[in-house]
Amino acid sequence: MKITLDTNSIDDYRKFIKAKSLPTYKVTGHVVEFPDEYAHELGFDIEVNKFRNWEPSEWLFDYQKHIVKLSIEKKKFAIFADCGLGKTLMFLEFAQAAHHQLKDKQVLIISPLMVINQTCDECEKFYGFRPEIVKSKDLNEWAKGSGKIGITNYDAMTDDVIQGNLGALILDESSMLKSHYGKWGQTILRIGQGLSWKLCCTGTPAPNDRIEYANHAVFLDYFQNVNAFLATYFVNKGQTNERWVLKPHALKPFYRSLSAWSFFLTDPSTYGFKDNSESIPPIHVHIHDVELTKEQKDIVGVESGELFATKMGGITSRSVMGQIAKGNYRDKNIHSNKPKAIRDLIESWPDESTIIWCIYNREQELLEKEFPDAASITGATPIDKRQELIDKFKTGDIKVLISKPKMLGFGLNLQIATRQVFSGLQDSYESYYQAVKRSNRVGSTKPLNVHIPITDIEAPMVDTVIKKAGRVLEDTRSQEELFKDEIGIVNG
């Protein structure tokens, strides 16, 4: 809705002040523009064009029904929900509703590659059909079709993908936009232009992760670009770790804006919803010291210029030290105690399933030699073989799975693993968190033991991640409370 304000009118000035309190608005000269759904806040009685002819499936939890209704009414929406809270069922409900209204249009779900079969299984279990799996080479022809629900992976988002007869676009694990914005994001933005049905689903962003909110706001057409979003609520402090700092007094407007197009969920009871799921078992983190070999110590001395590496330096230095710790230096294997230390750990719990997380290719190759019967998944592993190995791991036929968080760290349900071993950790908290939550989620019945064997030169990186994990947990709870306070303005 657009209204033109008279600058000499006290009533219009009151409307202007009221409009500025809305979750989303735009001022151009004397004209104020805002979504029709907020017209009643300014005293206007108009018919809001929302799709309401959809009742969520009865088996959904109360919070899932509420969020589904919101997303379907808004049509352009983001669900920021913690791992295990049922994002898959929520976006499948959205897909069904979009398909019901759009009829002859195509509904496309974009998902991480290794999650596609899992999503199709869930859809068949709850809805009685499987989305059509669309391969990259077939995507453009499929997009010209009519009345189907399909699913493809992010790697299919190449420059030549067309919008075709697409009517709805759903992004599963939409945080993928953040780290691959150049690779996939521009294609997704382009094929999503003009679509009235768009949904993003991902885990709750860390409180200081402004870029993730910005990417979603742009995709959902609430801001023209990332910088416009950031400049509205944040001040650029220059090239520091916290470059974008929230403006003074902008906290509430920021969450009020988010509440217009998203829902933030880590604990359903925060909003008064019933606690439908059993408590998720705890995570126990164990740090194991691993002695550097003489060869490693000598190389560390050469690289750092010191007898002991007391400072990790920048990203390049950390990467070099990380690879030395894992038995790789300048693309050559060097003697490391870590592979055997990991083997000794895993042999001490022979009846439990374990995931070993790696960072580097050569590191993974060394661990494959220690565990010749393990399922090892790399970027070179064929798709069919990946699925076969994951299936065998899920059934317990294979006890050890070796991979990288960037390969399997998003979306997969791997609750069978009651042990995880991080051969190495990067500074990325999100990578660590996503990897851990593959095994610790709704449906888990046993505690998850996370083992992190480290050498002296890796300790600073591990400390960074573990400390950040604690801070993020506290900040996320505070963030949810703030969001709850502001969402009442929209849905109260």
Coordinates of C-alpha atoms in Angstrom, one line a residue, residues 3 26 30 49 55 87 117 127 143-144 169-170 186 207 215 228 265 303 329 376 380 413 433 459 463 471 474 476 479:
I3 CA 0.0 6.7 0.9
K26 CA 9.8 2.6 2.5
H30 CA 6.1 12.4 0.7
N49 CA -4.4 -10.6 -0.7
E55 CA -4.8 -26.3 6.7
K87 CA 12.3 -27.8 8.8
N117 CA 17.2 -38.8 -1.0
Y127 CA 2.7 -37.3 2.0
A143 CA 11.5 -25.8 -15.6
K144 CA 9.4 -25.5 -18.8
L169 CA 11.4 -21.7 -5.2
I170 CA 12.3 -23.3 -1.9
Q186 CA 23.5 -15.0 -8.3
P207 CA 23.8 -13.5 16.6
N215 CA 21.3 -12.6 2.0
A228 CA 21.1 -1.8 1.7
L265 CA 13.3 -20.8 16.6
E303 CA 58.0 -22.3 9.8
Y329 CA 53.9 -30.6 4.8
S376 CA 35.2 -42.7 3.2
A380 CA 35.5 -37.6 -6.0
N413 CA 20.3 -37.4 9.9
Y433 CA 28.1 -27.0 14.9
A459 CA 45.2 -25.7 20.4
D463 CA 40.1 -23.0 21.8
R471 CA 29.1 -17.6 23.6
E474 CA 24.1 -17.8 25.3
T476 CA 21.2 -17.2 20.6
Q479 CA 18.3 -13.4 20.4

